[in-house]
Amino acid sequence: MQKSTIILSLAMFSLGMQIAFGQGCSDAGFCTLNSIKPANENSMTTPPNQIKIGAFYGTADNSITVWGNYLEYNRQVTDNFGLDAKVTTLAQSGNNINTFGAGDLFLSGNYHQQNFNLTLGAKIPFADGNKKLENLSLPMDYQSSLGTVDLVASVGYEIKKLHFVLAYQQPLTQNKNQFFSEIYPTDSPLRNFQTTNAFKRSGDILLRISYPINVVQNLKITPSLLPIFHLTNDKYTDITGVEKEITGSQGLTLNGNIYLDYNINTTNALQLNIGMPFVVRDARPDGLTRGFIANLEYRIGF
């Protein structure tokens, strides 16, 4: 009982830390892919098929609240090869603006051999990143998808329960965003947002380090450290047609996560994921920053 109390206290502490920092996890979707999340195969007897349903709530930059959900299917084709598919939605609310839309489709193949894992996949958008309000383009903070087709690749290795994943995500296309902050009225809060017309987003490299701790028979806690490096400054085209770099958009975002996994039985499980930011980039024009976020997932195997 004492051990369980300590673990729950740590989870609440991480939640409080996240609120205190006020800005944090910023990635383009790949840190939540099945093969890049902390390994959970040992937390339940993994059947050949899994369906996962998840929902999250959080706060973003510029007084915006976000929430969304996802549906994921995992298929273990052979002992060493599996396929994953995931679809997402996203809603935003803030500054008297409310938006909702389909997000992305993630498709990936995974090869697993003993302690080694290799993943190759793609992110395919359901939106072009140019949602409008009264015929004016909205900033990226209100888009349900980055609007880019991305390549995703990762390699993972496990050493005595310590799990390492190195991942790379690179946009192959760019979106169609046409947001100019200066065309909004002077009293509009959108005047303070970064212009992202003809937005060109750089790629990211991610490293995840995680270690599972069994609390009781059906409960596991997994601390995880998650640095994400945005490779170069993003770019936009200003109202005069000149392409400019967004200074400070290159650099490191450093996050911590705590995963709580509870096995209801051998085929049903719940997972709570809470993030903790330590370091953020100076400029985050993609609208991905989350000051607070909590994700609850239910999975069933068959």
PDB file of N, CA and C in Angstrom, residues 29 32 77 94 99 145 151 177 199 246 261:
ATOM      1  N   GLY A  29       3.249  14.296 -33.560  1.00  0.00           N
ATOM      2  CA  GLY A  29       2.402  13.120 -33.475  1.00  0.00           C
ATOM      3  C   GLY A  29       3.126  11.803 -33.307  1.00  0.00           C
ATOM      4  N   THR A  32       3.589   9.403 -29.814  1.00  0.00           N
ATOM      5  CA  THR A  32       2.496   8.586 -29.285  1.00  0.00           C
ATOM      6  C   THR A  32       2.203   7.364 -30.141  1.00  0.00           C
ATOM      7  N   VAL A  77       1.163  -9.646 -37.268  1.00  0.00           N
ATOM      8  CA  VAL A  77       1.032 -10.536 -38.424  1.00  0.00           C
ATOM      9  C   VAL A  77       1.799 -11.831 -38.196  1.00  0.00           C
ATOM     10  N   GLY A  94     -10.652  28.917 -27.669  1.00  0.00           N
ATOM     11  CA  GLY A  94      -9.956  30.017 -27.019  1.00  0.00           C
ATOM     12  C   GLY A  94     -10.066  31.287 -27.823  1.00  0.00           C
ATOM     13  N   THR A  99     -12.964  25.390 -32.809  1.00  0.00           N
ATOM     14  CA  THR A  99     -12.751  24.609 -34.028  1.00  0.00           C
ATOM     15  C   THR A  99     -12.713  23.124 -33.690  1.00  0.00           C
ATOM     16  N   SER A 145      -4.745  19.546 -38.037  1.00  0.00           N
ATOM     17  CA  SER A 145      -3.605  18.790 -38.552  1.00  0.00           C
ATOM     18  C   SER A 145      -2.553  19.770 -39.039  1.00  0.00           C
ATOM     19  N   LEU A 151       7.186  11.305 -43.322  1.00  0.00           N
ATOM     20  CA  LEU A 151       7.853  10.016 -43.158  1.00  0.00           C
ATOM     21  C   LEU A 151       8.237   9.853 -41.698  1.00  0.00           C
ATOM     22  N   ASN A 177      -1.451  26.612 -45.429  1.00  0.00           N
ATOM     23  CA  ASN A 177      -1.848  27.693 -44.534  1.00  0.00           C
ATOM     24  C   ASN A 177      -1.567  29.060 -45.148  1.00  0.00           C
ATOM     25  N   PHE A 199       3.635  28.135 -44.809  1.00  0.00           N
ATOM     26  CA  PHE A 199       4.436  27.609 -43.707  1.00  0.00           C
ATOM     27  C   PHE A 199       5.270  26.409 -44.154  1.00  0.00           C
ATOM     28  N   ILE A 246      11.667  31.751 -39.090  1.00  0.00           N
ATOM     29  CA  ILE A 246      11.078  32.067 -37.793  1.00  0.00           C
ATOM     30  C   ILE A 246      12.148  31.803 -36.739  1.00  0.00           C
ATOM     31  N   ASP A 261      -0.168   2.050 -16.182  1.00  0.00           N
ATOM     32  CA  ASP A 261      -0.863   0.973 -16.893  1.00  0.00           C
ATOM     33  C   ASP A 261      -1.551   0.060 -15.890  1.00  0.00           C
TER      34      ASP A 261
END
